[in-house]
Backbone as JSON Lines, residues from 0, in Angstrom:
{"i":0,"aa":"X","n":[14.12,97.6,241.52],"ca":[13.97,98.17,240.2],"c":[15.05,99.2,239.89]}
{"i":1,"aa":"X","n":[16.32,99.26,241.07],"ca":[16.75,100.05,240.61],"c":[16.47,101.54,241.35]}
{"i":2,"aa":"X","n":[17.67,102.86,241.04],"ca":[17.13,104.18,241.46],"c":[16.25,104.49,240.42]}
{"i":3,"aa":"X","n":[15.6,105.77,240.89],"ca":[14.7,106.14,240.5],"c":[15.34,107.52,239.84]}
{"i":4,"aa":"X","n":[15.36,108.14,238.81],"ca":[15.85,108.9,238.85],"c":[14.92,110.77,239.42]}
{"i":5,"aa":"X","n":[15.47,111.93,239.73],"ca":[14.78,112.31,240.35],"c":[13.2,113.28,239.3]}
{"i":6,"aa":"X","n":[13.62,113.38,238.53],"ca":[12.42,113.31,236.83],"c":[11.27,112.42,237.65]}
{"i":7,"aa":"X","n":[11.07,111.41,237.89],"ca":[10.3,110.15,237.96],"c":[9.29,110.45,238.49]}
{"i":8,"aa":"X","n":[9.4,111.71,239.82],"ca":[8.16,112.11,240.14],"c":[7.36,112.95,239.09]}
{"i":9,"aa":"X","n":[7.92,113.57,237.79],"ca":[7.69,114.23,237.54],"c":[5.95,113.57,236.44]}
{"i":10,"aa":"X","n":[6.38,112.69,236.63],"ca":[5.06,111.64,235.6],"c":[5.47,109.84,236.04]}
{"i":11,"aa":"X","n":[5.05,110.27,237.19],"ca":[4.75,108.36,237.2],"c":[4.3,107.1,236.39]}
{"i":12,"aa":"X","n":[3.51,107.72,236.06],"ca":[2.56,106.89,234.65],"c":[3.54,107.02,233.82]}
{"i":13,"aa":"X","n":[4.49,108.23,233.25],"ca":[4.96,108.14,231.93],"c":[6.13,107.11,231.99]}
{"i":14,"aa":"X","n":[6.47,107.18,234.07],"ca":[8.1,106.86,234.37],"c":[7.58,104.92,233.83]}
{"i":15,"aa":"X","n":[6.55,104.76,234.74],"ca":[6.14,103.27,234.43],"c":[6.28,102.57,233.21]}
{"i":16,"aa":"X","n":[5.91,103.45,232.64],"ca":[5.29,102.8,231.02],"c":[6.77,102.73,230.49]}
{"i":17,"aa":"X","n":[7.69,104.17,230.72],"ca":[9.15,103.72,230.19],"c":[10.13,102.63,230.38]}
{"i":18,"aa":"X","n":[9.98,102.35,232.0],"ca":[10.58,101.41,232.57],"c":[9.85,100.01,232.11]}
{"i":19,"aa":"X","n":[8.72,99.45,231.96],"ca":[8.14,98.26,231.91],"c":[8.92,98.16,229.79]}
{"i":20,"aa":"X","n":[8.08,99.57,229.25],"ca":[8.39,99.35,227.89],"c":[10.01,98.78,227.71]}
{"i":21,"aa":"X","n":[10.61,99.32,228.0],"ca":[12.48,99.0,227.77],"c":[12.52,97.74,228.32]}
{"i":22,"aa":"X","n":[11.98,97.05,229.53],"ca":[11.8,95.49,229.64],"c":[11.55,94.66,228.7]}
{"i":23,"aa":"X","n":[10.19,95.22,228.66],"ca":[9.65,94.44,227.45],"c":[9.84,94.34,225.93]}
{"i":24,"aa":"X","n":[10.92,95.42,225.79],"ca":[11.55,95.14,224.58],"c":[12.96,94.46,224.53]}
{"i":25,"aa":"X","n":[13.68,94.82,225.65],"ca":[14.9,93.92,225.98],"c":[14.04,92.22,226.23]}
{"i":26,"aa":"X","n":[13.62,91.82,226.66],"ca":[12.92,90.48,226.74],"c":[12.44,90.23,225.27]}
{"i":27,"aa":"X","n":[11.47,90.53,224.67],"ca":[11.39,90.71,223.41],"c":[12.79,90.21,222.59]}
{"i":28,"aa":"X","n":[13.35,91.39,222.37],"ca":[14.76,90.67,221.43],"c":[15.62,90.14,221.94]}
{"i":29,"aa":"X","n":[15.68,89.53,222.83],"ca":[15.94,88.34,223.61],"c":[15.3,86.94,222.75]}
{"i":30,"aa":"X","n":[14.35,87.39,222.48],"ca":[13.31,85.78,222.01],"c":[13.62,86.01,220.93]}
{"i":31,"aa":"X","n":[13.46,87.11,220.44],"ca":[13.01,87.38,218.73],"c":[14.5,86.74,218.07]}
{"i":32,"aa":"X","n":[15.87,86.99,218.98],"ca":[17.32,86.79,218.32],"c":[17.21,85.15,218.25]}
{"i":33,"aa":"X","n":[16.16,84.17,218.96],"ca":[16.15,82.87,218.67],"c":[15.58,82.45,217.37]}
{"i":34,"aa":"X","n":[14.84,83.71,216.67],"ca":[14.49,83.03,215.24],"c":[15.28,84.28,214.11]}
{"i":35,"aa":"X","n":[16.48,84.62,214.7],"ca":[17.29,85.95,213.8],"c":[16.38,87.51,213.67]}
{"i":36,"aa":"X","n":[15.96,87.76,214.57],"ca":[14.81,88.69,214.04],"c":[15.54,89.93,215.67]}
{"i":37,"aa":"X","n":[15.35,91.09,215.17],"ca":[15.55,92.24,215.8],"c":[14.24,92.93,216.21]}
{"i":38,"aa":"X","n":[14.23,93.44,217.58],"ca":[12.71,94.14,217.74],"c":[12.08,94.61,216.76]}
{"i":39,"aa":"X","n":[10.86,95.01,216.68],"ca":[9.76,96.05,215.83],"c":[9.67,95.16,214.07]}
{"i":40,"aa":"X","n":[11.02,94.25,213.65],"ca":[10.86,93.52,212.43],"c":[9.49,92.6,212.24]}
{"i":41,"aa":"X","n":[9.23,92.16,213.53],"ca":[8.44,91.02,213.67],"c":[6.87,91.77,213.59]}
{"i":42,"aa":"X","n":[6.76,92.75,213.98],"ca":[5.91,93.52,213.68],"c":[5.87,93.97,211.81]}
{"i":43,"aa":"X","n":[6.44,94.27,211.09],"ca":[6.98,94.39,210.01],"c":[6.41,93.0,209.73]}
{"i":44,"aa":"X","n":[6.91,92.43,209.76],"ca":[6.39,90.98,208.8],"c":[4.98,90.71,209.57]}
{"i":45,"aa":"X","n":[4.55,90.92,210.39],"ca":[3.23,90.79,210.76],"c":[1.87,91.43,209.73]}
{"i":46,"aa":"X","n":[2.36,92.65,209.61],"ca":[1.99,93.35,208.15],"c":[1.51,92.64,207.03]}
{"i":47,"aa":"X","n":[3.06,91.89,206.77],"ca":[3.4,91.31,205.48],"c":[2.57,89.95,205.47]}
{"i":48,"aa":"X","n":[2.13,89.22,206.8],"ca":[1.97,88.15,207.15],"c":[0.07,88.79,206.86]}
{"i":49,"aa":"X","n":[-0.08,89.8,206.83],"ca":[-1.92,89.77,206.97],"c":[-2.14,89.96,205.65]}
{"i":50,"aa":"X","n":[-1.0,90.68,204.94],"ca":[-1.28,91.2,203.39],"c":[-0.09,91.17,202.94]}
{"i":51,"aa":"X","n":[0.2,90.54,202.13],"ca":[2.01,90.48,201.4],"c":[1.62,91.21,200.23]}
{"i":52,"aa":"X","n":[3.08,91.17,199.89],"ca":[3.17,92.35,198.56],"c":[2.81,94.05,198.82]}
{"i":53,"aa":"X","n":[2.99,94.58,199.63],"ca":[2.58,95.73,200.03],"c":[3.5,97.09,199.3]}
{"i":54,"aa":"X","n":[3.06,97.94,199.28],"ca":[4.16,99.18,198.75],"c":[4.64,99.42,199.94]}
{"i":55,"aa":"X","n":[6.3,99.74,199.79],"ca":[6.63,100.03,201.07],"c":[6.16,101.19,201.49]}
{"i":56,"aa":"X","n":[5.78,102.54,201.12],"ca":[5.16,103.76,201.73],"c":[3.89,103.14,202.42]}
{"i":57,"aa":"X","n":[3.27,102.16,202.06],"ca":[2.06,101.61,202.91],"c":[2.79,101.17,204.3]}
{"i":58,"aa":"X","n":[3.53,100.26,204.42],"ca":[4.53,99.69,205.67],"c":[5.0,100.84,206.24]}
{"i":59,"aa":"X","n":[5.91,101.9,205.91],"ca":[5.92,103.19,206.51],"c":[4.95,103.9,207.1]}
{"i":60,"aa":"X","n":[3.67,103.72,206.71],"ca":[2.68,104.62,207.08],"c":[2.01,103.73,208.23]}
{"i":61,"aa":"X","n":[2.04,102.18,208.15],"ca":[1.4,101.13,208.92],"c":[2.19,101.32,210.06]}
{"i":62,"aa":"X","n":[3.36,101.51,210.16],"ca":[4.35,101.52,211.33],"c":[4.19,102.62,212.15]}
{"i":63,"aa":"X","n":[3.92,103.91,210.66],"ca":[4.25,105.07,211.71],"c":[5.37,105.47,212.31]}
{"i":64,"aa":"X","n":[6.48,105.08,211.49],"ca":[8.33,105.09,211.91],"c":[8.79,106.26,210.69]}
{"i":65,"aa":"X","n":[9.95,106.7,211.04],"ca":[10.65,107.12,209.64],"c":[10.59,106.48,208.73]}
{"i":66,"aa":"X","n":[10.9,107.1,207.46],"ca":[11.16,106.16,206.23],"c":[12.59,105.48,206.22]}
{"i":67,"aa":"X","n":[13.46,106.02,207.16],"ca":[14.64,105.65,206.91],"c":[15.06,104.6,207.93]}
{"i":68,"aa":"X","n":[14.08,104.23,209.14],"ca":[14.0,103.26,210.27],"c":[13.6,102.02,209.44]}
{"i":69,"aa":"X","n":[12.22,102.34,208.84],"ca":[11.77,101.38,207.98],"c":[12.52,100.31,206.88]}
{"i":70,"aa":"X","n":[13.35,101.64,206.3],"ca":[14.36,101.08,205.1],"c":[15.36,100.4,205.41]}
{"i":71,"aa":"X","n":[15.69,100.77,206.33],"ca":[17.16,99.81,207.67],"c":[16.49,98.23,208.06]}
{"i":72,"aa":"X","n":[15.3,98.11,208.58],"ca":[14.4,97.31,208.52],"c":[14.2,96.24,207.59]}
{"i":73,"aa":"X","n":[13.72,97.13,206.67],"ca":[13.34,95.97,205.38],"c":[15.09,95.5,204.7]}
{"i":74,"aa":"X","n":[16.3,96.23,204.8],"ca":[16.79,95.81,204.14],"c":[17.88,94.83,204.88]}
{"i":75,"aa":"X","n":[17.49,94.66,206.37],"ca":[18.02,93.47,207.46],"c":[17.23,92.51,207.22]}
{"i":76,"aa":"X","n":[15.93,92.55,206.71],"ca":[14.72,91.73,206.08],"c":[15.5,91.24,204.98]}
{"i":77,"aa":"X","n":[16.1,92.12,204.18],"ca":[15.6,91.35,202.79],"c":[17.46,90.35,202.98]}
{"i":78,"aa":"X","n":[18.32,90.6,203.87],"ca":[19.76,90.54,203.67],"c":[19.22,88.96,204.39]}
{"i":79,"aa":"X","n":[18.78,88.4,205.49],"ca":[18.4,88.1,205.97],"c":[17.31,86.8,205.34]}
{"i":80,"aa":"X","n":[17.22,87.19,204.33],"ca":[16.47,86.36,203.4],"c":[15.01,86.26,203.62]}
{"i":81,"aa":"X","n":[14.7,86.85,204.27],"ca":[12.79,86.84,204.88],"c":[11.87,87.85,204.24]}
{"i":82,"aa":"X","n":[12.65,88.42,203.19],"ca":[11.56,89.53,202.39],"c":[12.65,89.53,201.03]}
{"i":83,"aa":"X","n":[11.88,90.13,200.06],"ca":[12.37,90.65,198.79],"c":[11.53,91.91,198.36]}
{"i":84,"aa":"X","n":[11.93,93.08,197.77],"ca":[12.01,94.4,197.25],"c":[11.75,94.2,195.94]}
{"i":85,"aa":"X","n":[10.74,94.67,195.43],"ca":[10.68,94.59,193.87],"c":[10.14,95.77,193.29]}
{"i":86,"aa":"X","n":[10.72,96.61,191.82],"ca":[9.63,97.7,191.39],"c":[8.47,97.62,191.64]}
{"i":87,"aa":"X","n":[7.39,98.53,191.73],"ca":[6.33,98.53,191.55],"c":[5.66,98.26,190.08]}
{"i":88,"aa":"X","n":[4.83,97.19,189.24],"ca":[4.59,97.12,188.51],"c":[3.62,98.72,187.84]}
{"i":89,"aa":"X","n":[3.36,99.31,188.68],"ca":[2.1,100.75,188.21],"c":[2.96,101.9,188.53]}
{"i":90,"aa":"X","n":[4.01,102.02,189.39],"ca":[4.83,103.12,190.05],"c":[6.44,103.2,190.01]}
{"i":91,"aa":"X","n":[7.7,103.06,188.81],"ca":[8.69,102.51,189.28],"c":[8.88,103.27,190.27]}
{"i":92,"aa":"X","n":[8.74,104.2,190.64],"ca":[9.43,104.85,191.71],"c":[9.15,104.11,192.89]}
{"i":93,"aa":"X","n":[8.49,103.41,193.24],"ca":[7.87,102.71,194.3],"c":[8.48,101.34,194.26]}
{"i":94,"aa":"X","n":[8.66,101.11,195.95],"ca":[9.02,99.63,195.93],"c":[7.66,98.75,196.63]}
{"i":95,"aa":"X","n":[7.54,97.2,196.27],"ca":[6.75,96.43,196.55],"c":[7.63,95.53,197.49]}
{"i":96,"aa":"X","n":[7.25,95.3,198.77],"ca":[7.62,93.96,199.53],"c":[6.98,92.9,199.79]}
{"i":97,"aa":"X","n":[8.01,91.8,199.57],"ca":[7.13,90.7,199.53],"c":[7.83,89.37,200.49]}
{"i":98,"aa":"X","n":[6.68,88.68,201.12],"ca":[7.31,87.7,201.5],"c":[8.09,86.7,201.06]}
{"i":99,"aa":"X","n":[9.45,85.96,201.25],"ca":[9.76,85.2,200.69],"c":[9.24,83.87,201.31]}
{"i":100,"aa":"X","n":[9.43,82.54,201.32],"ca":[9.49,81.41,201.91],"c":[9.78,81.32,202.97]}
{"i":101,"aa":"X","n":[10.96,81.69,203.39],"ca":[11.49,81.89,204.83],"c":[10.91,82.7,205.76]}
{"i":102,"aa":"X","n":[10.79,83.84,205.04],"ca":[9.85,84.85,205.72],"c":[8.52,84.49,206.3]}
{"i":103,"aa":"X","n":[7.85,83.42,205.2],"ca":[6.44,82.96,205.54],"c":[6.52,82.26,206.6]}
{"i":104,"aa":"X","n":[7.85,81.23,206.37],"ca":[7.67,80.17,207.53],"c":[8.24,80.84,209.0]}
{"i":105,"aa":"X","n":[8.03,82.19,209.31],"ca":[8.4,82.26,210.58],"c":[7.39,82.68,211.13]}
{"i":106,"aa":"X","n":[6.04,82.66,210.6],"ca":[4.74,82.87,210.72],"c":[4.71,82.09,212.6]}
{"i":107,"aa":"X","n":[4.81,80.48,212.06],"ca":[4.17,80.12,213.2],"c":[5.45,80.23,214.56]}
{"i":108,"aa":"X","n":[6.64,80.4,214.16],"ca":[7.45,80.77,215.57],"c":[7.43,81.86,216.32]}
{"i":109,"aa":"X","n":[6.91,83.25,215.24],"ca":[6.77,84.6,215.62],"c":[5.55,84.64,216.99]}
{"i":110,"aa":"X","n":[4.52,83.3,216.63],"ca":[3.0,83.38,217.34],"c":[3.99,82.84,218.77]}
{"i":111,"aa":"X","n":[4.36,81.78,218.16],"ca":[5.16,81.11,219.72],"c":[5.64,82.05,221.01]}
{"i":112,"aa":"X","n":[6.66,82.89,220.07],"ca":[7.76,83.56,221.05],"c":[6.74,84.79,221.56]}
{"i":113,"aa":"X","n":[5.57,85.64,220.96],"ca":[4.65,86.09,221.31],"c":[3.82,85.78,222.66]}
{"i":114,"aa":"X","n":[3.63,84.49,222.47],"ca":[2.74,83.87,223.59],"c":[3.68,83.79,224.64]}
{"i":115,"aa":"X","n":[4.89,83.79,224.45],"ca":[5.85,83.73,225.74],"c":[6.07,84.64,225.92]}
{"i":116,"aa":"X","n":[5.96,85.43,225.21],"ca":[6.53,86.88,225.87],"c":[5.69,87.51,226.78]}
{"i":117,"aa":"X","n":[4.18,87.01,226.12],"ca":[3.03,87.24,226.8],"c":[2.47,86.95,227.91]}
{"i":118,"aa":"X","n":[3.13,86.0,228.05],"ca":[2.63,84.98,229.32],"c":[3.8,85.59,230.21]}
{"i":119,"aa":"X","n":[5.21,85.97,229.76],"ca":[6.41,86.34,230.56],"c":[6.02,87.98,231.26]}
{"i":120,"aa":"X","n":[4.89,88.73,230.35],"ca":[4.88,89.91,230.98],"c":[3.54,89.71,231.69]}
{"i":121,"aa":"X","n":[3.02,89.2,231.83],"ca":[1.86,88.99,232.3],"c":[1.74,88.38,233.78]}
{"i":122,"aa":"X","n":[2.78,87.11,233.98],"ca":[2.65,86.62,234.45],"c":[2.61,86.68,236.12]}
{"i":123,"aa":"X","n":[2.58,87.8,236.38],"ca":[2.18,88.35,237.97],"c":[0.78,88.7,238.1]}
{"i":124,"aa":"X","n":[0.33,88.95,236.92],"ca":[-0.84,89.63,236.74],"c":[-2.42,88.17,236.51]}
{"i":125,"aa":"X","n":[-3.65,88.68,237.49],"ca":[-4.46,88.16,237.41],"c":[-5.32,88.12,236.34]}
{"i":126,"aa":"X","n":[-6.37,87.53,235.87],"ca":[-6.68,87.31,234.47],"c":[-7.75,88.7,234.46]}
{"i":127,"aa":"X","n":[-8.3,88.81,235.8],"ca":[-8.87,90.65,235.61],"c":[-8.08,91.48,235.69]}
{"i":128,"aa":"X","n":[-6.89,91.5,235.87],"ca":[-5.81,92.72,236.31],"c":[-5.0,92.6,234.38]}
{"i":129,"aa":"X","n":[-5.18,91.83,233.79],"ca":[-4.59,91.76,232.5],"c":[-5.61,92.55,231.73]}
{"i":130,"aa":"X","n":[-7.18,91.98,231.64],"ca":[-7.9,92.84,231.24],"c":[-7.81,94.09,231.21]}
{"i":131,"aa":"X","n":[-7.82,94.34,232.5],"ca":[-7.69,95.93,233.17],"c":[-6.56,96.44,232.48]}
{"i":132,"aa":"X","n":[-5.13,96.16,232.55],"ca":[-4.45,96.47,231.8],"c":[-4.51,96.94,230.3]}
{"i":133,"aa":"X","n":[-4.65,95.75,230.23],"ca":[-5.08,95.9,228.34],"c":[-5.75,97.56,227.89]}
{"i":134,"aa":"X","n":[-6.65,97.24,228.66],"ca":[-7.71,98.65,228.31],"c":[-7.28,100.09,229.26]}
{"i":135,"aa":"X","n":[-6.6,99.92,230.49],"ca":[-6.0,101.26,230.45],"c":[-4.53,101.72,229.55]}
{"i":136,"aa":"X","n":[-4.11,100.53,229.45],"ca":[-3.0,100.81,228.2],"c":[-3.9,101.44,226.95]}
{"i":137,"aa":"X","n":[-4.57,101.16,226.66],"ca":[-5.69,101.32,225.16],"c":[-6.02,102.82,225.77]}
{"i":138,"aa":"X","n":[-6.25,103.0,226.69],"ca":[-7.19,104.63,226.9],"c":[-5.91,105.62,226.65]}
{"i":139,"aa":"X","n":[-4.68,104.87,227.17],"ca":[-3.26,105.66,227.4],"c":[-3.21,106.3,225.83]}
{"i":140,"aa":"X","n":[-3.27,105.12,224.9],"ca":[-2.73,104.72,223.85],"c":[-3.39,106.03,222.7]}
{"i":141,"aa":"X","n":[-5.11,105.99,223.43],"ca":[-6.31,107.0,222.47],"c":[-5.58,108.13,222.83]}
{"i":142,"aa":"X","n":[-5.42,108.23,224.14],"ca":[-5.71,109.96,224.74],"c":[-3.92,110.94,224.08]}
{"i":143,"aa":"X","n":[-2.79,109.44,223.85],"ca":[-2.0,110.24,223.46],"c":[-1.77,110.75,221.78]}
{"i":144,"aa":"X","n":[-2.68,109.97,221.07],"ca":[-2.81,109.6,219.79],"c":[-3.91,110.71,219.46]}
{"i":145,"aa":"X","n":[-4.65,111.7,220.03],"ca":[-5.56,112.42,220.09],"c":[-4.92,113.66,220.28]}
{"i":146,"aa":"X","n":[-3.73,113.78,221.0],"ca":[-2.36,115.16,221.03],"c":[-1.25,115.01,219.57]}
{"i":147,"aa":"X","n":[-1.59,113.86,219.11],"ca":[-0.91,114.08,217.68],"c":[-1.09,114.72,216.63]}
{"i":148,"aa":"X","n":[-0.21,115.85,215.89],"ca":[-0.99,116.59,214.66],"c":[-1.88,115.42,214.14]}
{"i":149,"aa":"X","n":[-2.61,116.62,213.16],"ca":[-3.48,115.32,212.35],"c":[-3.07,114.84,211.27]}
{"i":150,"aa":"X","n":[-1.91,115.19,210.51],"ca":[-1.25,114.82,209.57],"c":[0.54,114.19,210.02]}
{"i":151,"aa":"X","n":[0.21,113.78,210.79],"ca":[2.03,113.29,211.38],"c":[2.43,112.87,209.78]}
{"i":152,"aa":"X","n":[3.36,113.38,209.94],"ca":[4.46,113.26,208.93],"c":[5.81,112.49,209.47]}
{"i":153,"aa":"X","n":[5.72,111.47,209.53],"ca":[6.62,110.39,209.98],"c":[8.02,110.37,209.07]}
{"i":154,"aa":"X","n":[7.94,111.28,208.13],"ca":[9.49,111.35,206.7],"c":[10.24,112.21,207.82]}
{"i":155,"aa":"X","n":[9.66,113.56,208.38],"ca":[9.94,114.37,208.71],"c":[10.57,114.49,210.01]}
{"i":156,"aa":"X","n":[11.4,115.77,210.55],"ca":[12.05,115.42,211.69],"c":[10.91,115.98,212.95]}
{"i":157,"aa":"X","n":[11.6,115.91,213.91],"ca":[10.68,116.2,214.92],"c":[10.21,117.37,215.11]}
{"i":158,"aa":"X","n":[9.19,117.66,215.7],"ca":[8.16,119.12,215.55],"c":[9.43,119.78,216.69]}
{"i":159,"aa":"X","n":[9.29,120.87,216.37],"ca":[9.98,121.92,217.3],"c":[9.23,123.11,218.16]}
{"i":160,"aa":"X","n":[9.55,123.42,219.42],"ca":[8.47,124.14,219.97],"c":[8.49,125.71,219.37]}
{"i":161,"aa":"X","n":[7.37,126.03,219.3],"ca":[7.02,127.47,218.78],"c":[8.32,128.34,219.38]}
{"i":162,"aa":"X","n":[8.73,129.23,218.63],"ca":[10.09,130.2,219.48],"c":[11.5,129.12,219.76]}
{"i":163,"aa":"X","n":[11.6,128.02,219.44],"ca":[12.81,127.51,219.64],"c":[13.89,127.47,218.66]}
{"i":164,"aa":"X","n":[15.32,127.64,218.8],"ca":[15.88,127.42,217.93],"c":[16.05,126.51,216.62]}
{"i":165,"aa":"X","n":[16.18,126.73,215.36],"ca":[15.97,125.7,214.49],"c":[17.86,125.1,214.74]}
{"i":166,"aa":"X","n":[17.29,123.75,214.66],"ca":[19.22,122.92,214.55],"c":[19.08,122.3,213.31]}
{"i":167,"aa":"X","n":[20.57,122.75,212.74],"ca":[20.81,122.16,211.4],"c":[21.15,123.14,210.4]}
């Protein structure tokens, strides 16, 4: 796996989860570049794929990303031909995204490359040891989501510690 760097003792669990996560996203857009698609997009149209036509501040807020990660996003989406941007009919200030045709039809390849990816990270793992997984990832997932303000402001830059210098 590689050195370890010497941090690693410092949170095993956190070192794990970093090292497996960066796999699993390098593997990931690995697959995803076989149907033109860049990590976290496919998630993005997954969205779009349960409910189309959405305001994009809804997709921002669904993601939980910057607004400006998002907007980089949708507009590799829309260049890309798999989404379109339209006023809001009630809000101009607001944009609406919507699936196009192309976009729809990558519905059933997105499930494909999923199941492989799934089966690719999985695949050491016993069908109780996946379970198990699943749900200590999920407890990981509560207990860090429970140290989050209660209003995350995802526009905004990162919280700074009490007494630290402001940059900028």
């Amino acid at each position: 796996m590689g050195d370890a760097p010497s941090g690693a003792t410092w949170g095993r669990v956190s070192h794990a989860l970093f090292r497996a996560g960066r796999l699993h996203r390098v593997h990931a857009g690995t697959l995803l570049r076989r149907v033109g698609l860049y990590p976290g997009q496919e998630i993005l149209l997954m969205l779009l794929w349960d409910e189309d036509h959405r305001a994009q501040a809804d997709l921002i807020r669904a993601l939980a990303l910057d607004a400006s990660t998002v907007t980089k996003m949708l507009q590799r989406l829309e260049q890309a031909g798999f989404i379109t941007r339209s006023p809001s009919p009630t809000d101009r200030r607001a944009s609406v995204v919507s699936l196009t045709d192309a976009g729809q039809a990558l519905r059933d390849q997105v499930a494909d490359l999923w199941h492989e990816l799934e089966q690719d990270a999985t695949t050491l793992l016993s069908e109780e040891e996946t379970t198990a997984v699943t749900g200590i990832l999920g407890k990981i997932e509560e207990g860090l989501q429970q140290r989050l303000p209660g209003d995350r402001d995802t526009d905004g830059p990162p919280a700074r510690a009490e007494g630290s210098p402001r940059v900028g």
